[in-house]
Amino acid sequence: METTTNNRAPHLNLDATSKSEFAAVAKWINFNAIAALVLLGITVLSIIIIFLKLGVFVSQFDPLEAHSTGIMIGVMIRLTASLLLNCLLLAVAVNIKKGLLFTDQAQLSQGVKRLAFYFKLTGLISIIVLILVILGLLALTFLSRYAF
Amino acid sequence: MAMAMCYCCCRFFIDSYISLNMEEDILDDHLLEMDLQVDADVAQHLKYSWKWAKFISVIMFVSCALIVITALLKISLLRLVLSRLTDNYLGLNDVDEWVLWCIFGVSIALLGFTYYLLYRFSKKIKQALQTGDTAQLNAGLRSLKLFFMIATIFAMLLVIKNIISLF
């Protein structure tokens, strides 16, 4: 019954306002992705500068030590995830813009598909972060109760 | 005879009017088919979008609520975290407590408002897909635009802050 209702979804045509709103969304998604990529670049640059400035620290830095390795892996995962998400956002903006410019339904569909994938990835990352926070809180509670 | 001619003329005009209207309708339909639309494919992707957007916004609302509850229950912890944040991120040292509370309140309100926009996007897109109302679709897209606008402003502020701290 529910499937039948979903299949008979009402038809929606994009009027001038919808097209202008879609164009504005694409523009701001583009700005956002570029700003985030610049931020990513500056973060990487500042990490390199910190490592270069604190040469002593680098020589003392033991990558095999569990704590240091954990921090490095955490930073690398964060940077990679950010890079992937923002490249995806750039692709969304490009597809939507092309779709509107050339009245290309396939490009528009691809853009919206990538936007859906972006939200899905962000949602999955939120779930992972939520689980890690809950595990961290549980570990803290456990340690504070039984360690001392 | 005159009646028959009148009838024929009227019939001719009515038929011409109907056929002209039909031709215009066919042309409009053809133009609509050529123009962009929310077809089954786009509707399916928009459906996934509003579902995940709603999930993300609800998670953020719950996080905001948990932060506020923790802050109210553990005021000393909040003081410590806020003073460290203001020292590290805003470059403010030894600020009054009411300033810290104001910064905390404004930050939570901004975060809540930003994710309310995402929630509004999901709500409006859902309604648009259910009712076929273009106005709802436009309202949803407007909310998404505002969401990305605020996110961009935050990203730019962070870029400026990081550039300043680099030198």
Tab-separated table of C-alpha atoms in Angstrom:
chain	number	residue	atom	x	y	z
A	1	MET	CA	0.000	0.000	0.000
A	2	GLU	CA	2.769	2.390	0.999
A	3	THR	CA	4.783	1.553	-2.126
A	4	THR	CA	1.809	2.396	-4.288
A	5	THR	CA	1.479	5.792	-2.603
A	6	ASN	CA	5.192	6.488	-3.111
A	7	ASN	CA	5.068	5.502	-6.774
A	8	ARG	CA	2.215	7.904	-7.416
A	9	ALA	CA	4.243	10.921	-6.237
A	10	PRO	CA	2.855	14.231	-7.578
A	11	HIS	CA	4.651	15.750	-10.541
A	12	LEU	CA	6.751	18.856	-9.775
A	13	ASN	CA	7.877	21.305	-12.453
A	14	LEU	CA	10.682	23.749	-11.762
A	15	ASP	CA	9.487	27.328	-12.242
A	16	ALA	CA	11.732	30.406	-12.501
A	17	THR	CA	11.874	30.789	-8.691
A	18	SER	CA	12.866	27.119	-8.214
A	19	LYS	CA	15.622	27.476	-10.791
A	20	SER	CA	16.902	30.647	-9.149
A	21	GLU	CA	16.818	28.942	-5.697
A	22	PHE	CA	18.652	25.909	-7.099
A	23	ALA	CA	21.262	28.248	-8.624
A	24	ALA	CA	21.686	30.066	-5.286
A	25	VAL	CA	22.048	26.746	-3.440
A	26	ALA	CA	24.726	25.651	-5.958
A	27	LYS	CA	26.541	28.988	-5.556
A	28	TRP	CA	26.661	28.767	-1.740
A	29	ILE	CA	27.616	25.083	-1.822
A	30	ASN	CA	30.496	26.068	-4.114
A	31	PHE	CA	31.602	28.896	-1.763
A	32	ASN	CA	31.330	26.568	1.223
A	33	ALA	CA	33.406	23.837	-0.420
A	34	ILE	CA	36.104	26.305	-1.505
A	35	ALA	CA	36.264	27.939	1.960
A	36	ALA	CA	36.484	24.509	3.604
A	37	LEU	CA	39.219	23.364	1.196
A	38	VAL	CA	41.197	26.570	1.905
A	39	LEU	CA	40.736	25.903	5.631
A	40	LEU	CA	41.982	22.363	5.095
A	41	GLY	CA	45.057	23.649	3.250
A	42	ILE	CA	45.833	26.152	6.012
A	43	THR	CA	45.407	23.432	8.652
A	44	VAL	CA	47.861	21.150	6.829
A	45	LEU	CA	50.260	24.099	6.413
A	46	SER	CA	50.038	24.997	10.116
A	47	ILE	CA	50.664	21.357	11.093
A	48	ILE	CA	53.795	21.317	8.869
A	49	ILE	CA	54.963	24.676	10.306
A	50	ILE	CA	54.459	23.458	13.866
A	51	PHE	CA	56.478	20.317	13.100
A	52	LEU	CA	59.240	22.392	11.446
A	53	LYS	CA	59.360	24.961	14.266
A	54	LEU	CA	59.477	22.315	16.953
A	55	GLY	CA	62.259	20.285	15.397
A	56	VAL	CA	63.189	18.987	18.822
A	57	PHE	CA	59.691	17.638	19.210
A	58	VAL	CA	59.882	15.921	15.825
A	59	SER	CA	63.116	14.176	16.764
A	60	GLN	CA	61.503	13.065	20.028
A	61	PHE	CA	58.292	12.083	18.306
A	62	ASP	CA	57.941	8.349	18.387
A	63	PRO	CA	55.388	7.200	15.831
A	64	LEU	CA	55.242	3.781	17.438
A	65	GLU	CA	54.036	5.224	20.722
A	66	ALA	CA	50.322	4.453	21.083
A	67	HIS	CA	49.262	7.982	22.117
A	68	SER	CA	51.161	9.776	19.318
A	69	THR	CA	50.000	7.270	16.715
A	70	GLY	CA	46.413	7.651	17.883
A	71	ILE	CA	46.551	11.442	17.530
A	72	MET	CA	48.189	11.222	14.090
A	73	ILE	CA	45.638	8.673	12.826
A	74	GLY	CA	42.803	10.810	14.197
A	75	VAL	CA	44.115	13.942	12.444
A	76	MET	CA	44.667	12.038	9.156
A	77	ILE	CA	41.141	10.547	9.215
A	78	ARG	CA	39.635	13.974	9.936
A	79	LEU	CA	41.570	15.633	7.115
A	80	THR	CA	40.736	12.866	4.621
A	81	ALA	CA	37.047	12.906	5.515
A	82	SER	CA	36.960	16.686	5.176
A	83	LEU	CA	38.718	16.516	1.775
A	84	LEU	CA	36.296	13.866	0.477
A	85	LEU	CA	33.177	15.689	1.693
A	86	ASN	CA	34.246	19.022	0.225
A	87	CYS	CA	35.227	17.497	-3.138
A	88	LEU	CA	31.768	15.917	-3.166
A	89	LEU	CA	30.206	19.326	-2.439
A	90	LEU	CA	32.174	20.861	-5.312
A	91	ALA	CA	30.860	18.136	-7.631
A	92	VAL	CA	27.286	18.838	-6.408
A	93	ALA	CA	27.657	22.534	-7.218
A	94	VAL	CA	29.167	21.850	-10.666
A	95	ASN	CA	26.440	19.323	-11.610
A	96	ILE	CA	23.554	21.547	-10.495
A	97	LYS	CA	25.043	24.586	-12.275
A	98	LYS	CA	25.534	22.623	-15.515
A	99	GLY	CA	22.032	21.186	-15.264
A	100	LEU	CA	20.495	24.662	-14.929
A	101	LEU	CA	22.727	26.259	-17.551
A	102	PHE	CA	22.193	23.677	-20.310
A	103	THR	CA	18.701	22.588	-19.158
A	104	ASP	CA	20.160	19.123	-18.714
A	105	GLN	CA	17.929	16.913	-16.579
A	106	ALA	CA	20.623	14.212	-16.204
A	107	GLN	CA	23.153	16.693	-14.758
A	108	LEU	CA	20.585	18.076	-12.319
A	109	SER	CA	19.682	14.552	-11.245
A	110	GLN	CA	23.369	13.726	-10.759
A	111	GLY	CA	23.820	16.873	-8.650
A	112	VAL	CA	20.873	16.032	-6.390
A	113	LYS	CA	22.107	12.418	-6.168
A	114	ARG	CA	25.515	13.621	-4.981
A	115	LEU	CA	23.850	15.990	-2.486
A	116	ALA	CA	21.920	13.002	-1.087
A	117	PHE	CA	25.201	11.044	-0.871
A	118	TYR	CA	26.833	14.007	0.933
A	119	PHE	CA	24.040	14.039	3.531
A	120	LYS	CA	24.290	10.251	3.863
A	121	LEU	CA	28.072	10.397	4.456
A	122	THR	CA	27.654	13.243	6.973
A	123	GLY	CA	24.965	11.242	8.758
A	124	LEU	CA	27.157	8.137	8.917
A	125	ILE	CA	30.084	10.208	10.257
A	126	SER	CA	27.714	11.678	12.890
A	127	ILE	CA	26.733	8.148	13.958
A	128	ILE	CA	30.409	7.113	14.250
A	129	VAL	CA	31.266	10.273	16.256
A	130	LEU	CA	28.235	9.704	18.504
A	131	ILE	CA	29.281	6.090	19.184
A	132	LEU	CA	32.878	7.197	19.927
A	133	VAL	CA	31.649	9.929	22.328
A	134	ILE	CA	29.375	7.443	24.148
A	135	LEU	CA	32.216	4.891	24.354
A	136	GLY	CA	34.564	7.609	25.656
A	137	LEU	CA	32.071	8.680	28.316
A	138	LEU	CA	31.519	5.048	29.348
A	139	ALA	CA	35.281	4.485	29.535
A	140	LEU	CA	35.705	7.645	31.663
A	141	THR	CA	32.922	6.542	34.013
A	142	PHE	CA	34.412	3.044	34.245
A	143	LEU	CA	37.921	4.382	34.912
A	144	SER	CA	36.786	6.898	37.524
A	145	ARG	CA	34.818	4.181	39.353
A	146	TYR	CA	37.285	1.269	39.290
A	147	ALA	CA	40.764	2.669	38.623
A	148	PHE	CA	41.276	4.329	42.001
B	1	MET	CA	-30.658	28.315	-44.290
B	2	ALA	CA	-29.361	31.304	-42.306
B	3	MET	CA	-29.696	29.282	-39.115
B	4	ALA	CA	-27.691	26.453	-40.681
B	5	MET	CA	-24.973	28.885	-41.836
B	6	CYS	CA	-24.819	30.479	-38.364
B	7	TYR	CA	-24.576	27.023	-36.817
B	8	CYS	CA	-21.775	26.077	-39.260
B	9	CYS	CA	-19.879	29.316	-38.553
B	10	CYS	CA	-20.226	28.907	-34.808
B	11	ARG	CA	-19.200	25.289	-35.042
B	12	PHE	CA	-16.162	26.279	-37.142
B	13	PHE	CA	-15.052	28.936	-34.627
B	14	ILE	CA	-15.601	26.659	-31.638
B	15	ASP	CA	-13.712	23.805	-33.315
B	16	SER	CA	-10.876	26.147	-34.312
B	17	TYR	CA	-10.729	27.551	-30.763
B	18	ILE	CA	-10.667	24.047	-29.257
B	19	SER	CA	-8.040	22.780	-31.707
B	20	LEU	CA	-5.908	25.917	-31.136
B	21	ASN	CA	-6.140	25.440	-27.371
B	22	MET	CA	-5.284	21.764	-27.771
B	23	GLU	CA	-2.276	22.659	-29.914
B	24	GLU	CA	-1.145	25.190	-27.261
B	25	ASP	CA	-1.574	22.567	-24.538
B	26	ILE	CA	0.440	20.033	-26.542
B	27	LEU	CA	3.151	22.665	-27.116
B	28	ASP	CA	3.166	23.568	-23.399
B	29	ASP	CA	3.411	19.883	-22.477
B	30	HIS	CA	6.283	19.460	-24.923
B	31	LEU	CA	8.070	22.517	-23.486
B	32	LEU	CA	7.503	21.217	-19.966
B	33	GLU	CA	8.958	17.870	-21.001
B	34	MET	CA	11.997	19.695	-22.381
B	35	ASP	CA	12.268	21.944	-19.323
B	36	LEU	CA	13.764	20.876	-15.980
B	37	GLN	CA	11.495	19.037	-13.594
B	38	VAL	CA	11.521	16.955	-10.457
B	39	ASP	CA	11.149	13.566	-12.142
B	40	ALA	CA	11.053	10.202	-10.348
B	41	ASP	CA	14.873	10.073	-10.219
B	42	VAL	CA	15.325	13.536	-8.684
B	43	ALA	CA	12.376	12.899	-6.322
B	44	GLN	CA	14.048	9.700	-5.083
B	45	HIS	CA	17.349	11.529	-4.407
B	46	LEU	CA	15.500	14.406	-2.712
B	47	LYS	CA	13.734	11.820	-0.533
B	48	TYR	CA	17.106	10.398	0.603
B	49	SER	CA	18.352	13.960	1.141
B	50	TRP	CA	15.488	15.013	3.420
B	51	LYS	CA	15.705	11.773	5.429
B	52	TRP	CA	19.429	12.133	6.149
B	53	ALA	CA	19.152	15.920	6.655
B	54	LYS	CA	16.426	15.330	9.252
B	55	PHE	CA	18.578	12.710	10.995
B	56	ILE	CA	21.606	15.060	11.099
B	57	SER	CA	19.561	17.995	12.408
B	58	VAL	CA	17.923	15.851	15.134
B	59	ILE	CA	21.373	14.593	16.238
B	60	MET	CA	22.593	18.191	16.424
B	61	PHE	CA	19.522	19.303	18.429
B	62	VAL	CA	20.101	16.461	20.908
B	63	SER	CA	23.808	17.391	21.115
B	64	CYS	CA	22.915	21.048	21.799
B	65	ALA	CA	20.467	19.973	24.520
B	66	LEU	CA	23.092	17.671	26.100
B	67	ILE	CA	25.689	20.474	26.052
B	68	VAL	CA	23.250	22.865	27.764
B	69	ILE	CA	22.244	20.255	30.394
B	70	THR	CA	25.898	19.369	31.104
B	71	ALA	CA	26.763	23.063	31.320
B	72	LEU	CA	23.979	23.735	33.810
B	73	LEU	CA	24.816	20.674	35.919
B	74	LYS	CA	28.587	21.190	35.900
B	75	ILE	CA	29.072	24.958	35.893
B	76	SER	CA	32.696	24.666	37.033
B	77	LEU	CA	33.490	22.424	34.044
B	78	LEU	CA	31.786	24.894	31.705
B	79	ARG	CA	33.836	27.769	33.192
B	80	LEU	CA	37.040	25.822	32.581
B	81	VAL	CA	36.142	24.837	28.994
B	82	LEU	CA	34.890	28.318	28.063
B	83	SER	CA	37.907	30.106	29.538
B	84	ARG	CA	40.224	27.773	27.592
B	85	LEU	CA	38.223	28.279	24.400
B	86	THR	CA	38.237	32.074	24.760
B	87	ASP	CA	41.981	32.032	25.510
B	88	ASN	CA	42.839	29.773	22.561
B	89	TYR	CA	40.326	30.786	19.893
B	90	LEU	CA	39.388	34.396	20.637
B	91	GLY	CA	42.623	35.513	22.279
B	92	LEU	CA	40.720	36.841	25.314
B	93	ASN	CA	42.307	36.466	28.724
B	94	ASP	CA	40.555	36.767	32.089
B	95	VAL	CA	37.136	37.767	30.774
B	96	ASP	CA	34.132	38.259	33.061
B	97	GLU	CA	31.829	35.359	33.728
B	98	TRP	CA	28.834	37.030	32.093
B	99	VAL	CA	30.855	37.425	28.876
B	100	LEU	CA	31.572	33.669	28.934
B	101	TRP	CA	27.867	32.956	29.444
B	102	CYS	CA	26.964	35.295	26.580
B	103	ILE	CA	29.478	33.590	24.255
B	104	PHE	CA	28.110	30.183	25.295
B	105	GLY	CA	24.486	31.250	24.752
B	106	VAL	CA	25.147	32.860	21.371
B	107	SER	CA	27.166	29.826	20.180
B	108	ILE	CA	24.425	27.367	21.162
B	109	ALA	CA	21.712	29.592	19.641
B	110	LEU	CA	23.655	29.927	16.370
B	111	LEU	CA	24.295	26.189	16.185
B	112	GLY	CA	20.641	25.465	16.941
B	113	PHE	CA	19.417	27.970	14.330
B	114	THR	CA	21.783	26.602	11.661
B	115	TYR	CA	20.504	23.062	12.139
B	116	TYR	CA	16.918	24.301	12.408
B	117	LEU	CA	17.391	25.514	8.817
B	118	LEU	CA	18.473	22.016	7.793
B	119	TYR	CA	15.442	20.565	9.619
B	120	ARG	CA	13.201	23.083	7.825
B	121	PHE	CA	14.731	22.014	4.489
B	122	SER	CA	13.861	18.383	5.180
B	123	LYS	CA	10.319	19.264	6.316
B	124	LYS	CA	9.561	21.452	3.303
B	125	ILE	CA	11.032	19.031	0.759
B	126	LYS	CA	9.000	16.189	2.279
B	127	GLN	CA	5.819	18.283	1.994
B	128	ALA	CA	6.702	19.315	-1.569
B	129	LEU	CA	7.200	15.705	-2.649
B	130	GLN	CA	3.954	14.622	-0.983
B	131	THR	CA	1.744	17.435	-2.259
B	132	GLY	CA	3.523	18.446	-5.482
B	133	ASP	CA	3.631	22.064	-4.278
B	134	THR	CA	6.433	24.057	-5.946
B	135	ALA	CA	6.192	26.800	-3.274
B	136	GLN	CA	7.185	24.251	-0.600
B	137	LEU	CA	10.096	23.100	-2.768
B	138	ASN	CA	11.246	26.709	-3.107
B	139	ALA	CA	10.971	27.254	0.662
B	140	GLY	CA	13.033	24.104	1.281
B	141	LEU	CA	15.714	25.195	-1.174
B	142	ARG	CA	15.782	28.651	0.456
B	143	SER	CA	16.437	27.023	3.862
B	144	LEU	CA	19.230	24.895	2.388
B	145	LYS	CA	20.767	28.016	0.823
B	146	LEU	CA	20.710	29.807	4.218
B	147	PHE	CA	22.219	26.729	5.896
B	148	PHE	CA	25.154	26.679	3.474
B	149	MET	CA	25.452	30.480	3.706
B	150	ILE	CA	25.916	30.338	7.508
B	151	ALA	CA	28.291	27.356	7.162
B	152	THR	CA	30.357	29.348	4.647
B	153	ILE	CA	30.509	32.382	6.969
B	154	PHE	CA	31.749	30.136	9.810
B	155	ALA	CA	34.324	28.522	7.497
B	156	MET	CA	35.557	31.950	6.336
B	157	LEU	CA	35.868	33.181	9.962
B	158	LEU	CA	37.912	30.069	10.762
B	159	VAL	CA	40.105	30.676	7.679
B	160	ILE	CA	40.777	34.275	8.816
B	161	LYS	CA	41.489	33.121	12.385
B	162	ASN	CA	43.893	30.410	11.156
B	163	ILE	CA	45.701	32.811	8.791
B	164	ILE	CA	46.153	35.294	11.659
B	165	SER	CA	47.431	32.576	13.993
B	166	LEU	CA	49.819	31.334	11.278
B	167	PHE	CA	51.876	34.569	11.396
